[in-house]
Coordinates of C-alpha atoms and ligand atoms in Angstrom, one line a residue:
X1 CA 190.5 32.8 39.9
X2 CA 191.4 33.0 43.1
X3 CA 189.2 35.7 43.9
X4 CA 186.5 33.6 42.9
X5 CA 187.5 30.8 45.0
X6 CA 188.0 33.3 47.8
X7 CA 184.2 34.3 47.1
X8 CA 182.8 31.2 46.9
X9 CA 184.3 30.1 50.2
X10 CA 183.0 33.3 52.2
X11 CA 179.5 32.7 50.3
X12 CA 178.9 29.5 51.4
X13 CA 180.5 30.0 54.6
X14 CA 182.4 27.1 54.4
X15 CA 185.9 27.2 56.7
X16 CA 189.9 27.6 55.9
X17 CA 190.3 24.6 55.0
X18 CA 187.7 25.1 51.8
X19 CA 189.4 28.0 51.1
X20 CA 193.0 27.2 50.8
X21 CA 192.0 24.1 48.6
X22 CA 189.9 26.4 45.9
X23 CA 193.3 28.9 46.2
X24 CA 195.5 25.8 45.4
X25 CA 193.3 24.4 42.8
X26 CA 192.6 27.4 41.1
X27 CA 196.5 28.2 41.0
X28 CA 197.2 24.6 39.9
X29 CA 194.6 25.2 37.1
X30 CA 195.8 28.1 36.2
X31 CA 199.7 27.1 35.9
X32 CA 198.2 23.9 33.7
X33 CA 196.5 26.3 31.6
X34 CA 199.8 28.6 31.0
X35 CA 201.5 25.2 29.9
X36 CA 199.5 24.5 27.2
X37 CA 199.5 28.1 26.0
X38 CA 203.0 27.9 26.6
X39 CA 203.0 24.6 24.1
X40 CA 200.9 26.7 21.4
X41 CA 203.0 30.4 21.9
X42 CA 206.7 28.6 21.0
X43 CA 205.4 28.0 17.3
X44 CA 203.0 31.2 17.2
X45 CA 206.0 33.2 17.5
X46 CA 204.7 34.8 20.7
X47 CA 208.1 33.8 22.5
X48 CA 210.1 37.6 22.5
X49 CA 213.8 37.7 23.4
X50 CA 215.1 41.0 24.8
X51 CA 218.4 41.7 25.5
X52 CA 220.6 43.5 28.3
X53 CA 223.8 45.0 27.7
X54 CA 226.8 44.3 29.3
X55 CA 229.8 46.5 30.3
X56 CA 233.2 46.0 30.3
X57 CA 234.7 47.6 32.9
X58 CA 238.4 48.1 32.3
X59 CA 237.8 49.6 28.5
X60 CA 234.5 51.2 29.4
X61 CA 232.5 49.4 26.6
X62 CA 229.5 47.5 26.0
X63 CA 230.8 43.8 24.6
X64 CA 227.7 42.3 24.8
X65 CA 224.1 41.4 26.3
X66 CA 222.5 39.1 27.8
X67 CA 219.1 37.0 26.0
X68 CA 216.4 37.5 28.7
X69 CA 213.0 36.1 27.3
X70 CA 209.5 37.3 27.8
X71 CA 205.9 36.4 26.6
X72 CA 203.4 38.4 24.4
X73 CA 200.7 36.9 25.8
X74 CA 197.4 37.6 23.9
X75 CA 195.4 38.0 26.9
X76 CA 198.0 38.6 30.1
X77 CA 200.2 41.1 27.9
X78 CA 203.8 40.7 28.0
X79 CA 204.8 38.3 30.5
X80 CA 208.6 38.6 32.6
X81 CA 210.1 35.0 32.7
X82 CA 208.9 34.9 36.2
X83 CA 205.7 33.8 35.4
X84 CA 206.4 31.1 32.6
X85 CA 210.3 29.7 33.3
X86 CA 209.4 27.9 36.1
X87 CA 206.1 26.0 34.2
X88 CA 207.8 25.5 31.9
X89 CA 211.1 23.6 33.5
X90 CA 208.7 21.3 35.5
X91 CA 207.9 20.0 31.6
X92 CA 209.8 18.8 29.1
X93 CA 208.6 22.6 27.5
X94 CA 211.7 24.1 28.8
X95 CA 213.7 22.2 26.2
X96 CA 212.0 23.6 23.5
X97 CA 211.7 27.2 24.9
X98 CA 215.8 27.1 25.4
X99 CA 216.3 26.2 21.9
X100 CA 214.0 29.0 20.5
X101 CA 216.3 31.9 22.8
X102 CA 219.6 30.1 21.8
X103 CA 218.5 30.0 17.9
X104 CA 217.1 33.7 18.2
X105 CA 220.0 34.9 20.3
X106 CA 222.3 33.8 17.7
X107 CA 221.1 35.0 15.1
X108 CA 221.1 38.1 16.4
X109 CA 224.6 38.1 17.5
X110 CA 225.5 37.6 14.1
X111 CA 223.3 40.2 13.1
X112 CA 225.3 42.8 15.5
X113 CA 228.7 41.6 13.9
X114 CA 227.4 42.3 10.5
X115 CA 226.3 45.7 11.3
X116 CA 229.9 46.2 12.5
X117 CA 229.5 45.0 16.1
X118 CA 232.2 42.7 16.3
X119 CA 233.3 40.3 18.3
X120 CA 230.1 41.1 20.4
X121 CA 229.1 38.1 22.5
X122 CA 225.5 36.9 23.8
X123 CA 224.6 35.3 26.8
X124 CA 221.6 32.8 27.0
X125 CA 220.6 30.9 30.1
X126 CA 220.4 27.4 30.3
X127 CA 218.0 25.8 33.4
X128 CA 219.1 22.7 35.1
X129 CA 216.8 20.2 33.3
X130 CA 217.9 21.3 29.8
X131 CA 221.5 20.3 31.4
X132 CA 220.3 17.1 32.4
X133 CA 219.4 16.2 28.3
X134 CA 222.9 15.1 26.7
X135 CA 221.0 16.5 23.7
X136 CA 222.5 19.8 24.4
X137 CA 225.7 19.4 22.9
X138 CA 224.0 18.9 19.5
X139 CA 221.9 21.5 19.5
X140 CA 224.2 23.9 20.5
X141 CA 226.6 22.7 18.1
X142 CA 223.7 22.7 15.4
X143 CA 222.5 26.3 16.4
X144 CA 226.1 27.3 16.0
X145 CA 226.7 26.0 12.2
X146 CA 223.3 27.3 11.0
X147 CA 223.8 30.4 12.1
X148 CA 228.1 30.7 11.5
X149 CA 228.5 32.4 14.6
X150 CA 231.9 32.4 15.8
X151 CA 231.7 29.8 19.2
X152 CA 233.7 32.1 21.5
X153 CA 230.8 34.7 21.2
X154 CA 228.4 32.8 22.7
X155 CA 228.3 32.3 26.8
X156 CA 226.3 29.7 28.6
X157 CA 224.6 31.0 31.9
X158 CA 224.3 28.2 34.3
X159 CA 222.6 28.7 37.4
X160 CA 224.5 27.7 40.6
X161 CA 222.0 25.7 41.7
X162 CA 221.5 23.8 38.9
X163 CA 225.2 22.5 38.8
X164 CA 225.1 21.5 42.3
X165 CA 221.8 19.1 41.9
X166 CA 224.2 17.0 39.7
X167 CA 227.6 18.5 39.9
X168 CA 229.4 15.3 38.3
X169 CA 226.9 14.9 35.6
X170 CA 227.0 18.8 35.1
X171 CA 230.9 19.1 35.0
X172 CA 230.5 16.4 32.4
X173 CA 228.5 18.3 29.9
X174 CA 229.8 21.6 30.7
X175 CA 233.1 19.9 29.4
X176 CA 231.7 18.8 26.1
X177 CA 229.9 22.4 25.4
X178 CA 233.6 23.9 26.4
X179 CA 234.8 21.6 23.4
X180 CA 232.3 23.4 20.9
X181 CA 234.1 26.3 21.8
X182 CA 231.7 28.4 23.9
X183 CA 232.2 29.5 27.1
X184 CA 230.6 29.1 30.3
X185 CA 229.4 31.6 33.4
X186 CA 227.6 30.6 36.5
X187 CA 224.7 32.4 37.3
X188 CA 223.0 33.9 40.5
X189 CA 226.4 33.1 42.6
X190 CA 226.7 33.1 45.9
X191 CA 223.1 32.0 46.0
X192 CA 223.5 28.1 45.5
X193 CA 225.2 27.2 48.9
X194 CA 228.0 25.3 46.9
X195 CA 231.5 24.7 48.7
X196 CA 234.1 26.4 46.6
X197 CA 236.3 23.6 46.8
X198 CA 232.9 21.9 44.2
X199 CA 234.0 24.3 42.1
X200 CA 237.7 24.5 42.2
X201 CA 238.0 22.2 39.4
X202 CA 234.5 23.5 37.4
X203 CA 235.1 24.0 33.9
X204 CA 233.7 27.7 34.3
X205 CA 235.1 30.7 32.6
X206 CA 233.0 33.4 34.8
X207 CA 231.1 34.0 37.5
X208 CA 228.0 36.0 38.2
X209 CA 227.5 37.4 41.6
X210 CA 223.8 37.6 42.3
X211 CA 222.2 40.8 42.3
X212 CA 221.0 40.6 45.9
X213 CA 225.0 41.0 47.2
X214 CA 225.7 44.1 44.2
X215 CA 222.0 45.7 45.4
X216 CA 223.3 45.8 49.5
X217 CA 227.0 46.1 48.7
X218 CA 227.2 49.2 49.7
X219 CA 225.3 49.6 52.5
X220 CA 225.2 46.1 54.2
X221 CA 228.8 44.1 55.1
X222 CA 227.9 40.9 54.4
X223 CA 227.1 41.8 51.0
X224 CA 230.1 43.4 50.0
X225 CA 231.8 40.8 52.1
X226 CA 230.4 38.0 49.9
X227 CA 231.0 40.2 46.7
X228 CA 234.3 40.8 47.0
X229 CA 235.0 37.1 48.2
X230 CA 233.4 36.3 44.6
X231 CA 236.0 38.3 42.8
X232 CA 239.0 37.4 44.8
X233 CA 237.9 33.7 44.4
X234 CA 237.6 34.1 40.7
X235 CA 240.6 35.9 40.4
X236 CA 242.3 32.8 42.2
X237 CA 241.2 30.2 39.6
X238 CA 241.8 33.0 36.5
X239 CA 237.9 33.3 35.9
X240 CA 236.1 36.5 35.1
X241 CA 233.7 38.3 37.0
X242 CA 230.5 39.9 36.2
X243 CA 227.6 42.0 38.5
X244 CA 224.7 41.8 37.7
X245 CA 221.8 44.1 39.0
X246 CA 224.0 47.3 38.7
X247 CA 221.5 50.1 39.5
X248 CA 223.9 52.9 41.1
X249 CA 227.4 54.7 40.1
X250 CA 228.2 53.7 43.8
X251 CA 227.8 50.3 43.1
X252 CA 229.8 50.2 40.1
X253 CA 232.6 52.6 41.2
X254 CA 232.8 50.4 44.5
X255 CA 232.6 46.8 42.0
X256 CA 235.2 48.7 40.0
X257 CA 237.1 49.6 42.6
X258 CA 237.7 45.6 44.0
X259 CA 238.5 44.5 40.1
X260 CA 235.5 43.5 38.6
X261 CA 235.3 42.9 34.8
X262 CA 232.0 43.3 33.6
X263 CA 228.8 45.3 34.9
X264 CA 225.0 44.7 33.3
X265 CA 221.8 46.2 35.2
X266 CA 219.4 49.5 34.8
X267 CA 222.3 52.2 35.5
X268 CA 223.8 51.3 32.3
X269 CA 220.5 49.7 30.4
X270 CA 217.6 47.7 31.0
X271 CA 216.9 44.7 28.7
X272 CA 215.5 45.8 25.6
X273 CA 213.7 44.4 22.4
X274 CA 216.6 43.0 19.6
X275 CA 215.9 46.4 17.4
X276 CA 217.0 48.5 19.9
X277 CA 220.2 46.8 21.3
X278 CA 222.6 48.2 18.6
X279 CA 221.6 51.9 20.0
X280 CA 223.0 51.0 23.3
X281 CA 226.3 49.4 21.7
X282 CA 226.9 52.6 20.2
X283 CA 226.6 54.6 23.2
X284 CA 230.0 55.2 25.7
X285 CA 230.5 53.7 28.6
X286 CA 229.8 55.3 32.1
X287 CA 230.9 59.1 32.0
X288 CA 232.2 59.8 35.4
X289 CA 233.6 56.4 37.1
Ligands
C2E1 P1 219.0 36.1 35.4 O1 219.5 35.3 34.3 O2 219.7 36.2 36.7 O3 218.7 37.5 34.7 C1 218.9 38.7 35.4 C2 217.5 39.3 35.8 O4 217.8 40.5 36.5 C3 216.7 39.7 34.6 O5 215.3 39.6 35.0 C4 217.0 41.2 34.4 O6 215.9 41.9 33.8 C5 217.1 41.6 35.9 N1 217.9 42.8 36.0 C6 218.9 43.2 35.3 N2 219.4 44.4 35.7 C7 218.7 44.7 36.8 C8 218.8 45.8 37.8 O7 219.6 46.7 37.7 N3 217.9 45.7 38.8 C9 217.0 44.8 38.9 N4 216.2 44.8 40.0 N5 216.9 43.7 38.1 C10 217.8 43.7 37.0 P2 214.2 38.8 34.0 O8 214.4 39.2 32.6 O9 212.9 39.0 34.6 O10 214.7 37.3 34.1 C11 214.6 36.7 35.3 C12 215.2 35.3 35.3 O11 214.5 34.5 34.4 C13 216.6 35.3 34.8 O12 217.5 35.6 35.8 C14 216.7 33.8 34.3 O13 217.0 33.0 35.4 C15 215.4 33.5 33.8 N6 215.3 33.6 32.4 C16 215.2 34.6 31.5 N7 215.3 34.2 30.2 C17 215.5 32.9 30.3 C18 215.7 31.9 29.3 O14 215.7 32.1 28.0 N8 215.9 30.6 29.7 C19 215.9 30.3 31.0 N9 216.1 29.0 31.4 N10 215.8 31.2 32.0 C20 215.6 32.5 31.6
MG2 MG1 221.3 35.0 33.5
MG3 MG1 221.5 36.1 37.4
MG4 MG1 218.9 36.0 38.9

């Protein structure tokens, strides 16, 4: 589309100005066309929710993953969240696309534990305009019944940001989900410019330094510098701490090495489709540290 728009402005030899307007509306046309896909795909069953182990650190083990959703598309193949998240949390979509992870993420935690994968817990990510809907609370709760899994295995992911547009409201609701019995981690931290003193009193059970610190934290201060800040700060308040982005042994020896609890990222597994999760649970841990 936007080759065409770039075409049709050389063509006619009109100037910039023609140019970036076609761009724009052939982008804005093109993100209102994935939305109504988007609105048809949820009950055509085109949603796909892969999963991303987790390790835990200390014992070496995977203890669970984290629900990362994609999009077969029919015509654009399978989509990363990249390109359909973000459409969908300027709607009301977003609501409905949460649900569907949470509901399939649940199920197949319990699924794990039946096959023997106990106490296994999933993570699904929750964006900041599904925590604005007090309807949360009920359909987490709901999700929960109708699928008997045990609260304490599943963890909300909340992104920093997100608490921070609305940090009373947020500590609020975060509150009630605690009550169901879940537990809560913030997401992409150190990204969201928050004070700590914000979240001294956040009803958070674990935080998630952002890949951007783990991917420099070994070859650029500042990055470790913020990463191990993260740990020591959650240490302080008796929260856990998990890395995300993990692609080296260096990295995890070094995130070992300053006490953190959990690792996820492509050195130990990349996210992959539900049927091929329990593989990974079975294998070790990391073989040299
Ligand atoms: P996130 O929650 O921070 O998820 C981590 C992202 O990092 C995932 O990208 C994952 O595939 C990627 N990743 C994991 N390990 C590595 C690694 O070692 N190296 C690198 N370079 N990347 C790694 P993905 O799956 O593309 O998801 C991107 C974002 O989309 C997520 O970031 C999350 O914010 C959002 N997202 C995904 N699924 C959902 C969902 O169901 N609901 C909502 N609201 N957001 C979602
Ligand atoms: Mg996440
Ligand atoms: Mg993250
Ligand atoms: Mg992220």
């Amino acid at each position: 589309r936007a080759n065409t728009a770039m075409h049709r402005a050389k063509a006619s030899g009109k100037d910039n100005v023609q140019f970036y307007a076609s761009t724009r509306d052939a982008a804005v046309a093109e993100r209102m066309e994935l939305e109504t896909e988007l609105r048809r795909a949820i009950p055509a069953g085109e949603l796909v929710v892969y999963y991303q182990p987790k390790l835990d650190v200390a014992a070496n083990r995977f203890v669970g993953a984290e629900a990362l959703v994609r999009w077969q598309h029919p015509r654009h193949g399978l989509l990363p969240p990249g390109r359909f998240i973000p459409i969908a949390e300027d709607s009301a979509l977003i609501v409905d696309v949460g649900e569907y992870v949470l509901r399939q993420a649940c199920l197949q935690a319990r699924l794990w534990h039946e096959a023997g994968h106990e106490g296994m817990s999933v993570a699904v990510n929750v964006a900041a305009r599904q925590l604005r809907d007090e309807r949360i609370v009920g359909t987490v709760r709901d999700v929960l019944r109708e699928t008997s899994l045990a609260p304490s295995c599943l963890e909300l992911e909340i992104t920093e940001s997100s608490i921070m547009h609305d940090l009373e409201h947020a500590t609020a609701l975060l509150h009630a989900l605690k009550g169901l019995g879940v537990s809560i981690s913030i997401d992409d931290f150190g990204t969201g410019y928050s004070s700590l003193s914000a979240l001294r009193n956040f009803p958070a059970d674990k935080l998630k330094i952002d890949r951007s610190f783990v991917h420099e934290i070994e070859t650029v201060s500042s990055a470790a510098a913020v990463a191990l800040a993260v740990i020591s700060f959650a240490r302080t308040l008796g929260m856990r701490v998990n890395a995300e982005g993990v692609e080296t042994l260096g990295q995890a020896q070094c995130l070992r090495k300053h006490g953190c609890d959990e690792i996820q990222g492509f050195l130990l597994a990349r996210p992959v489709p539900a049927d091929e999760v329990q593989a990974v649970f079975r294998q070790p841990g990391l073989a040299t540290w």
